[in-house]
Coordinates of C-alpha atoms in Angstrom, one line a residue:
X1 CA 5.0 210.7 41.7
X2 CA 5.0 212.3 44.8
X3 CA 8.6 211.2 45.9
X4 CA 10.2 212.0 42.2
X5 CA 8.3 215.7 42.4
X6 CA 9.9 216.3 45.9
X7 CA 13.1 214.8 45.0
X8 CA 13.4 217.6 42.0
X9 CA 11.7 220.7 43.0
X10 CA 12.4 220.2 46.4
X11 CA 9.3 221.8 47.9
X12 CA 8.9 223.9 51.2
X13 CA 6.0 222.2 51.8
X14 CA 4.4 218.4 51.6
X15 CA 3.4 217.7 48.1
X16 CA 0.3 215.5 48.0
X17 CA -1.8 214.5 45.3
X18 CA -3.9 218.1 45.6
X19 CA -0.8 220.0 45.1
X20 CA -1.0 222.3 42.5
X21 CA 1.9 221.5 40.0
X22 CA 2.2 225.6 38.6
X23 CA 0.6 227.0 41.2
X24 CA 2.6 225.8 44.6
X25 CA 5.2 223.5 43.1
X26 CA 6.2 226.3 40.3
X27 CA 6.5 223.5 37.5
X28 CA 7.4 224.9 34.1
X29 CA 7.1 223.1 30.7
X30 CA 10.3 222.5 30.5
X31 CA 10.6 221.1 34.1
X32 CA 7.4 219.2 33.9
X33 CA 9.4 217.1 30.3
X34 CA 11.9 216.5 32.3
X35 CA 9.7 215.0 34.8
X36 CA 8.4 213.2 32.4
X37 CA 11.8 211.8 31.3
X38 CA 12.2 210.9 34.9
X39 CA 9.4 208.8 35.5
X40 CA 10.1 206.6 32.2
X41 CA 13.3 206.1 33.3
X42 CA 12.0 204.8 37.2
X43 CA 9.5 202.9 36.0
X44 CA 10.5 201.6 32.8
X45 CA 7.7 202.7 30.7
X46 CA 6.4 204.8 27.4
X47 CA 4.1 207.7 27.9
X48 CA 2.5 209.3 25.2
X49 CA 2.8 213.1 25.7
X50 CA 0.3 213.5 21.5
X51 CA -2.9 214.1 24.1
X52 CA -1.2 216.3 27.0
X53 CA -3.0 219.1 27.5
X54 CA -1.5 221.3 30.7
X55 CA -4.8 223.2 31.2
X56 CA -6.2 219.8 32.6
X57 CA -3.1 218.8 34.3
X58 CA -3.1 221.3 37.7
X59 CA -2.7 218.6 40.1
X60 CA -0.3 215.9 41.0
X61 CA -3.0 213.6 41.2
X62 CA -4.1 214.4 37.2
X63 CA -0.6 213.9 36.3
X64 CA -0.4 210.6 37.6
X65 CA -3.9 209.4 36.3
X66 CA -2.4 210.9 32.9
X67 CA 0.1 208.8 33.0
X68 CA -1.4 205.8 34.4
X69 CA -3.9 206.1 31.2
X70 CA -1.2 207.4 28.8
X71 CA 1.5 204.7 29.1
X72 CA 2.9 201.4 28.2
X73 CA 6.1 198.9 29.4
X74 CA 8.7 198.9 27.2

């Protein structure tokens, strides 16, 4: 997650699993589907975006346990 995130937004700074997706990487909605798009592609899997709620997704650490709990191989 970290290595896709700084691959696309190309960051000033480190991004680590505190970083703040809105706040210091600047992630927009649509950014953050195509992100999404991204990691299916890479890792060859399904997430289901019905239960995404953004207001609990602030770090990069709660978008990977979202996904991690909200995915399956295809």
């Amino acid at each position: 997650m970290v290595a896709l995130l700084t691959r696309m937004l190309r960051p000033e700074a480190p991004v680590t699993v505190g970083t703040q997706l809105m706040d210091e990487l600047g992630l927009s909605s649509s950014l953050a589907l195509e992100l999404l798009l991204e990691v299916e592609d890479e890792l060859e899997i399904q997430i289901d975006v019905e239960d995404l709620d953004e207001d609990r997704m602030t770090t990069v650490g709660d978008l990977a346990d979202y996904i991690t709990q909200h995915s399956t191989p295809r």
